[in-house]
Short mmCIF file of C-alpha atoms in Angstrom, two decimals:
data_model
loop_
_atom_site.label_atom_id
_atom_site.label_comp_id
_atom_site.label_asym_id
_atom_site.label_seq_id
_atom_site.Cartn_x
_atom_site.Cartn_y
_atom_site.Cartn_z
CA MET A 634 100.75 91.79 94.02
CA SER A 635 98.33 89.38 95.60
CA VAL A 636 99.07 88.10 99.09
CA VAL A 637 99.07 84.50 97.93
CA GLU A 638 101.67 85.27 95.25
CA CYS A 639 104.30 86.52 97.70
CA SER A 640 107.31 84.30 98.34
CA GLU A 641 107.01 85.01 102.08
CA VAL A 642 103.58 83.42 102.18
CA SER A 643 102.69 79.86 103.06
CA ALA A 644 99.31 78.44 102.07
CA ASP A 645 97.44 80.34 104.77
CA SER A 646 99.86 82.72 106.54
CA VAL A 647 102.12 85.70 105.97
CA THR A 648 105.09 86.99 107.94
CA PRO A 649 105.17 90.30 109.80
CA ALA A 650 107.79 91.55 107.31
CA PHE A 651 105.43 90.93 104.40
CA VAL A 652 102.51 92.65 106.08
CA HIS A 653 104.67 95.67 106.93
CA ALA A 654 105.88 95.93 103.33
CA ALA A 655 102.32 95.67 102.03
CA LEU A 656 101.10 98.40 104.37
CA VAL A 657 103.69 100.90 103.15
CA GLY A 658 103.07 99.97 99.51
CA ASP A 659 100.45 101.34 97.16
CA GLY A 660 98.44 98.14 96.64
CA GLU A 661 95.20 97.23 98.34
CA ILE A 662 95.29 95.29 101.60
CA ALA A 663 92.91 94.88 104.55
CA ILE A 664 94.14 93.98 108.03
CA VAL A 665 91.30 92.48 110.05
CA ASP A 666 91.81 91.85 113.77
CA VAL A 667 89.32 89.13 114.72
CA ARG A 668 89.71 89.26 118.50
CA GLU A 669 87.08 90.82 120.74
CA ILE A 670 87.31 94.55 121.38
CA GLN A 671 89.11 94.37 124.75
CA PRO A 672 92.23 92.51 123.54
CA PHE A 673 92.18 94.61 120.37
CA ASP A 674 92.13 97.74 122.53
CA GLU A 675 95.15 96.48 124.45
CA GLY A 676 97.34 96.17 121.36
CA HIS A 677 97.00 95.89 117.57
CA LEU A 678 98.51 96.91 114.23
CA LEU A 679 98.05 100.58 113.39
CA TRP A 680 95.90 100.06 110.28
CA ALA A 681 93.99 97.03 111.55
CA VAL A 682 90.21 97.21 111.83
CA SER A 683 88.46 95.54 114.72
CA LEU A 684 86.06 92.86 113.48
CA PRO A 685 85.60 90.12 116.09
CA LEU A 686 85.09 86.61 114.79
CA SER A 687 81.70 86.60 116.53
CA ARG A 688 80.52 89.36 114.17
CA LEU A 689 82.57 88.60 111.08
CA GLU A 690 79.69 87.73 108.75
CA LEU A 691 77.69 90.78 109.85
CA ARG A 692 80.28 93.45 108.91
CA ILE A 693 82.75 92.01 106.42
CA ASP A 694 80.72 92.92 103.32
CA ALA A 695 80.65 96.59 104.27
CA LEU A 696 84.25 96.79 105.46
CA VAL A 697 85.78 94.70 102.67
CA PRO A 698 83.34 94.75 99.75
CA ARG A 699 85.66 93.30 97.10
CA ARG A 700 85.95 89.51 97.32
CA SER A 701 89.48 89.39 95.84
CA THR A 702 90.92 91.97 98.24
CA PRO A 703 94.09 90.70 99.98
CA ILE A 704 93.00 90.21 103.59
CA VAL A 705 95.28 89.42 106.52
CA CYS A 706 93.54 88.19 109.69
CA CYS A 707 95.21 88.90 113.05
CA ASP A 708 94.80 87.46 116.50
CA GLY A 709 96.79 86.96 119.69
CA GLY A 710 98.00 83.50 118.72
CA GLU A 711 94.94 81.70 120.07
CA GLY A 712 93.74 80.32 116.73
CA LEU A 713 90.99 82.82 115.94
CA ALA A 714 92.70 84.06 112.78
CA ALA A 715 92.85 80.58 111.25
CA ARG A 716 89.12 80.16 111.88
CA ALA A 717 88.47 83.55 110.33
CA VAL A 718 90.48 82.61 107.23
CA ALA A 719 88.39 79.49 106.73
CA ARG A 720 85.15 81.36 107.30
CA LEU A 721 86.06 84.14 104.85
CA GLN A 722 87.05 81.59 102.24
CA ASP A 723 83.63 79.98 102.67
CA LEU A 724 82.09 83.42 102.06
CA GLY A 725 83.90 83.69 98.74
CA TYR A 726 86.98 85.75 99.64
CA THR A 727 89.81 84.43 97.51
CA ASP A 728 92.98 86.02 98.96
CA VAL A 729 92.85 85.49 102.72
CA THR A 730 95.73 84.65 105.07
CA GLU A 731 96.60 85.04 108.72
CA LEU A 732 99.48 86.90 110.34
CA ALA A 733 101.85 84.11 111.35
CA GLY A 734 102.37 84.17 115.10
CA GLY A 735 99.78 86.88 115.66
CA ILE A 736 100.36 90.20 117.38
CA SER A 737 103.19 88.83 119.50
CA ALA A 738 105.13 87.91 116.35
CA TRP A 739 104.55 91.42 114.98
CA ASP A 740 105.89 92.89 118.22
CA ALA A 741 108.84 90.48 118.30
CA ALA A 742 109.77 91.49 114.76
CA GLY A 743 110.28 95.05 115.98
CA TYR A 744 107.10 96.61 114.62
CA GLU A 745 105.00 98.89 116.80
CA VAL A 746 101.83 97.77 118.55
CA PHE A 747 99.18 100.40 119.30
CA ALA A 748 96.66 100.51 122.14
CA GLY A 749 93.20 102.06 121.98
CA VAL A 750 90.52 102.37 119.31
CA ASN A 751 90.38 104.63 116.24
CA VAL A 752 94.11 105.11 116.71
CA PRO A 753 94.97 106.49 113.23
CA SER A 754 92.30 109.18 113.58
CA LYS A 755 93.24 110.13 117.13
CA ALA A 756 96.95 110.22 116.32
CA PHE A 757 96.16 112.41 113.33
CA GLY A 758 94.26 114.85 115.54
CA GLU A 759 97.26 115.14 117.87
CA PHE A 760 99.55 115.67 114.86
CA ILE A 761 97.32 118.44 113.50
CA GLU A 762 97.21 120.22 116.85
CA HIS A 763 101.00 120.07 117.14
CA GLN A 764 101.61 121.08 113.53
CA THR A 765 99.13 123.98 113.38
CA ASP A 766 99.15 125.01 117.05
CA THR A 767 95.34 124.82 117.14
CA PRO A 768 94.22 127.28 119.84
CA SER A 769 92.24 125.95 122.77
CA VAL A 770 90.74 126.98 126.10
CA SER A 771 90.34 124.96 129.28
CA ALA A 772 87.01 124.20 130.90
CA ASP A 773 87.69 126.80 133.60
CA GLU A 774 88.58 129.40 130.96
CA LEU A 775 85.33 128.69 129.11
CA ALA A 776 83.36 128.93 132.34
CA ALA A 777 84.99 132.30 133.00
CA MET A 778 84.06 133.46 129.49
CA PHE A 779 80.45 132.54 130.24
CA GLU A 780 80.65 134.37 133.58
CA ARG A 781 81.95 137.53 131.91
CA GLY A 782 79.15 137.40 129.37
CA GLU A 783 81.49 137.26 126.41
CA ASP A 784 80.05 137.08 122.93
CA LEU A 785 80.57 133.43 122.07
CA VAL A 786 78.91 130.35 120.63
CA VAL A 787 79.71 126.76 121.56
CA LEU A 788 79.42 124.31 118.68
CA ASP A 789 79.36 120.65 119.70
CA SER A 790 80.96 118.61 116.92
CA ARG A 791 79.52 115.24 117.99
CA PRO A 792 76.53 113.44 116.45
CA VAL A 793 73.05 114.17 117.78
CA PRO A 794 72.78 111.13 120.13
CA GLU A 795 76.06 112.01 121.86
CA PHE A 796 75.03 115.65 122.14
CA ARG A 797 71.69 114.73 123.72
CA HIS A 798 73.39 112.48 126.26
CA PHE A 799 75.33 115.40 127.73
CA SER A 800 76.56 118.77 126.53
CA VAL A 801 78.16 122.03 127.63
CA PRO A 802 75.52 124.53 128.80
CA GLY A 803 74.56 126.71 125.85
CA GLY A 804 76.11 124.32 123.35
CA VAL A 805 74.55 123.76 119.94
CA CYS A 806 74.87 120.49 118.03
CA CYS A 807 76.87 120.94 114.82
CA PRO A 808 78.60 117.64 113.93
CA GLY A 809 82.12 117.72 112.46
CA ALA A 810 81.79 118.26 108.73
CA GLU A 811 78.74 120.48 109.34
CA LEU A 812 80.82 123.18 111.05
CA VAL A 813 82.00 125.09 107.99
CA TYR A 814 78.62 124.42 106.37
CA ARG A 815 76.57 125.97 109.20
CA VAL A 816 78.86 128.37 111.08
CA GLY A 817 77.70 131.35 109.03
CA GLU A 818 74.28 131.12 110.65
CA MET A 819 75.61 130.51 114.15
CA ALA A 820 78.28 133.25 114.21
CA PRO A 821 77.45 135.88 111.57
CA ASP A 822 79.21 138.56 113.63
CA PRO A 823 83.01 138.27 113.22
CA GLU A 824 83.38 139.48 116.82
CA THR A 825 81.73 136.30 118.14
CA THR A 826 84.17 133.72 119.50
CA VAL A 827 83.50 130.18 118.26
CA VAL A 828 84.27 127.36 120.70
CA VAL A 829 84.28 123.81 119.31
CA ASN A 830 83.91 120.87 121.66
CA CYS A 831 83.57 117.10 121.51
CA ALA A 832 83.70 114.33 124.09
CA GLY A 833 87.48 114.36 124.40
CA ARG A 834 90.02 115.88 122.01
CA THR A 835 90.14 114.75 118.39
CA ARG A 836 86.88 116.15 117.04
CA SER A 837 87.41 119.42 118.91
CA ILE A 838 90.83 119.86 117.34
CA ILE A 839 89.80 118.87 113.82
CA GLY A 840 86.60 120.91 114.05
CA ALA A 841 88.31 124.07 115.26
CA GLN A 842 91.09 123.72 112.71
CA SER A 843 88.50 123.19 109.96
CA LEU A 844 86.97 126.58 110.73
CA ILE A 845 90.38 128.21 110.92
CA ASP A 846 91.46 126.64 107.62
CA ALA A 847 88.20 127.84 106.06
CA GLY A 848 89.27 131.36 106.92
CA ILE A 849 86.28 132.49 108.96
CA PRO A 850 87.01 135.90 110.53
CA ASN A 851 86.00 134.86 114.04
CA ARG A 852 88.31 133.81 116.81
CA VAL A 853 88.07 129.99 116.93
CA VAL A 854 89.20 127.76 119.81
CA ALA A 855 88.79 124.13 120.79
CA LEU A 856 87.54 123.17 124.25
CA ARG A 857 90.55 121.36 125.66
CA ASN A 858 89.61 117.77 126.55
CA GLY A 859 85.98 118.40 125.61
CA ILE A 860 83.07 117.32 127.78
CA MET A 861 85.39 115.03 129.72
CA GLY A 862 87.53 118.02 130.68
CA TRP A 863 84.41 120.03 131.53
CA LYS A 864 83.19 117.35 133.95
CA LEU A 865 86.65 116.70 135.45
CA ALA A 866 86.94 120.41 136.21
CA GLY A 867 83.77 120.17 138.32
CA HIS A 868 81.36 121.79 135.87
CA GLU A 869 77.96 120.23 135.33
CA PRO A 870 76.96 119.24 131.79
CA LEU A 871 73.38 119.36 130.56
CA THR A 872 71.42 116.33 129.37
CA GLY A 873 68.64 116.01 126.85
CA GLU A 874 69.47 119.16 124.86
CA THR A 875 68.16 119.26 121.28
CA GLN A 876 69.29 122.55 119.76
CA HIS A 877 70.88 122.01 116.35
CA ALA A 878 72.64 124.51 114.13
CA PRO A 879 70.34 125.62 111.28
CA ASP A 880 70.84 125.04 107.57
CA PRO A 881 72.92 127.71 105.85
CA SER A 882 71.30 130.61 104.07
CA PRO A 883 72.16 131.00 100.36
CA ARG A 884 74.70 133.65 101.31
CA SER A 885 76.33 131.49 104.00
CA LEU A 886 76.41 128.52 101.63
CA ARG A 887 78.20 130.54 98.96
CA GLN A 888 80.76 131.68 101.52
CA ALA A 889 81.31 128.10 102.68
CA GLN A 890 81.69 126.88 99.09
CA ASP A 891 84.21 129.61 98.32
CA ALA A 892 86.21 128.67 101.42
CA THR A 893 86.18 124.94 100.68
CA ALA A 894 87.19 125.55 97.05
CA GLN A 895 90.44 126.97 98.40
CA ILE A 896 90.83 124.01 100.77
CA ALA A 897 90.28 121.61 97.85
CA GLU A 898 93.04 123.31 95.89
CA ARG A 899 95.41 123.22 98.86
CA THR A 900 94.77 119.56 99.77
CA GLY A 901 94.39 118.17 96.24
CA VAL A 902 90.70 117.24 96.53
CA THR A 903 89.09 116.60 93.14
CA SER A 904 85.58 115.72 92.03
CA ILE A 905 84.33 113.09 89.61
CA ASP A 906 81.32 113.09 87.31
CA MET A 907 78.66 110.44 86.78
CA GLU A 908 80.55 108.90 83.87
CA THR A 909 83.62 108.32 86.03
CA LEU A 910 81.51 107.00 88.90
CA ASP A 911 79.82 104.54 86.54
CA GLN A 912 83.24 103.42 85.31
CA TRP A 913 84.57 102.95 88.83
CA THR A 914 81.46 101.00 89.76
CA SER A 915 81.99 98.71 86.77
CA GLU A 916 85.59 98.18 87.93
CA SER A 917 84.72 97.43 91.57
CA ASP A 918 85.69 93.78 91.13
CA GLU A 919 89.24 94.98 90.37
CA HIS A 920 89.52 98.09 92.59
CA THR A 921 87.68 98.43 95.89
CA LEU A 922 85.10 101.21 95.85
CA TYR A 923 83.49 102.84 98.90
CA LEU A 924 80.50 105.13 98.33
CA LEU A 925 80.05 107.20 101.48
CA ASP A 926 77.35 109.85 101.84
CA VAL A 927 78.61 112.53 104.25
CA ARG A 928 75.37 114.51 104.62
CA THR A 929 73.02 114.26 107.59
CA ILE A 930 71.07 111.06 108.16
CA ASP A 931 67.84 112.89 107.31
CA GLU A 932 69.22 114.07 103.97
CA PHE A 933 70.46 110.57 103.26
CA GLY A 934 67.06 109.12 104.10
CA ALA A 935 65.32 111.55 101.75
CA GLY A 936 67.30 110.24 98.77
CA HIS A 937 70.75 108.83 98.07
CA MET A 938 72.87 107.09 95.48
CA PRO A 939 72.18 103.36 95.10
CA GLY A 940 74.90 101.39 96.84
CA SER A 941 75.99 104.26 99.07
CA VAL A 942 76.02 104.19 102.87
CA HIS A 943 75.66 107.01 105.35
CA ALA A 944 78.90 108.18 106.97
CA ALA A 945 78.62 111.63 108.56
CA GLY A 946 81.79 113.49 107.62
CA GLY A 947 83.01 114.31 111.11
CA GLN A 948 82.57 110.74 112.30
CA LEU A 949 84.28 109.44 109.18
CA VAL A 950 87.40 111.42 110.08
CA GLN A 951 87.11 110.44 113.75
CA SER A 952 86.64 106.70 113.15
CA THR A 953 87.61 105.96 109.56
CA ASP A 954 88.14 102.30 110.38
CA SER A 955 84.42 101.94 111.12
CA TRP A 956 83.74 102.25 107.38
CA ILE A 957 86.97 101.58 105.50
CA ALA A 958 89.13 98.49 105.97
CA THR A 959 90.95 98.35 102.65
CA ARG A 960 94.05 100.49 102.34
CA ASN A 961 94.48 102.39 99.04
CA ALA A 962 90.87 101.81 97.99
CA ARG A 963 88.86 104.26 95.92
CA ILE A 964 86.70 106.39 98.23
CA VAL A 965 83.89 108.56 96.87
CA LEU A 966 82.38 111.07 99.28
CA ILE A 967 78.88 112.09 98.26
CA ASP A 968 77.36 115.48 99.02
CA ALA A 969 74.83 117.90 97.54
CA ASP A 970 76.85 121.11 97.61
CA GLY A 971 80.50 120.13 98.04
CA VAL A 972 81.17 121.74 101.42
CA ARG A 973 81.01 118.74 103.73
CA SER A 974 82.53 116.33 101.21
CA THR A 975 85.45 118.67 100.51
CA MET A 976 86.24 119.22 104.19
CA THR A 977 86.09 115.49 104.86
CA ALA A 978 88.10 114.55 101.80
CA GLY A 979 90.79 117.08 102.66
CA TRP A 980 91.30 115.54 106.08
CA LEU A 981 91.21 111.96 104.74
CA ARG A 982 93.85 112.78 102.14
CA GLN A 983 96.09 114.19 104.86
CA MET A 984 95.50 111.03 106.89
CA GLY A 985 96.94 108.89 104.10
CA HIS A 986 93.98 108.00 101.89
CA PRO A 987 95.22 109.10 98.44
CA ASN A 988 92.28 107.90 96.34
CA VAL A 989 89.47 109.90 97.91
CA VAL A 990 87.34 112.12 95.66
CA ILE A 991 84.00 113.91 95.92
CA PHE A 992 80.78 113.54 93.94
CA ASP A 993 78.01 116.15 93.69
CA LEU A 994 74.49 114.76 94.02
CA ASP A 995 73.13 117.87 92.30
CA THR A 996 74.34 116.32 89.05
CA VAL A 997 71.76 113.54 89.53
CA PRO A 998 68.49 115.52 89.63
CA GLU A 999 66.25 112.46 89.96
CA LEU A 1000 67.59 111.93 93.48
#
């Protein structure tokens, strides 16, 4: 049901009760918080995306591509949401309202307000660690492992720019969704311990658990609190490192594909063919469609599906709201071999994105 058809809606506003009901429903809705990042960080709706009014025109097309998507604009009661509604209507969005009374009205109605950024992803990481008891080591424990000369490899699950800024000594860059894809080359000996780190917690947890779920025979642990924990414990990070995990050999790739096939079955990940993708594209005025290429930026640059955008799989899990604003949209993750797309899709499905599927670029040889 469209926002403007609801009985709880005035011409340009909706109540907190309506927004809450819409968020737990199965229809599409986008919650756009139009304040600047600092007030957003101090408190916002769980599924809201941060899109300050000052940058609204720059990002709205990517975050909310369908012009008839029900959009609710939020603010702190200072009038920004009303301005955003008018601006979005001028841009051709046809179903735009504001949250009546802003965040304070949401809070007063008894609904929870969340602080921080990328909250759904970070909360999910904490949930996974608690549910699966993901093993971890402290910075001091890792330093002691180095000192003893243990057989180990440190895989840094952050993107290349973050890795180059600072890293654990001996660490190798292997961003999120690349872990299962490349670990066979980095730790071919099952006796090698694999340590996964990030800047803080979430990507370490999800990365380590990805390898464990994939069934690799090695001991796998997360570095507790990541680089932040390493520095707080008094250990010096390195800067300017460039070592990156290599591409998988044919044998390693087959092993990764076998492992992710089992993960797909367990998490309900399915693939679509070109005919279905063409149909979904033709229906994108009725159902929001995101085409997200989860390979490396170099692979994306060498050739990609028209209309797709680059979204490295690990970052997509870590900060889903940087790419996807519309709840219950169709999400197609594009890959060339199914490993990275399957791992990413499995996590997104568990995070509450039911309409995520994968598409194999190898079925489009001209790319």
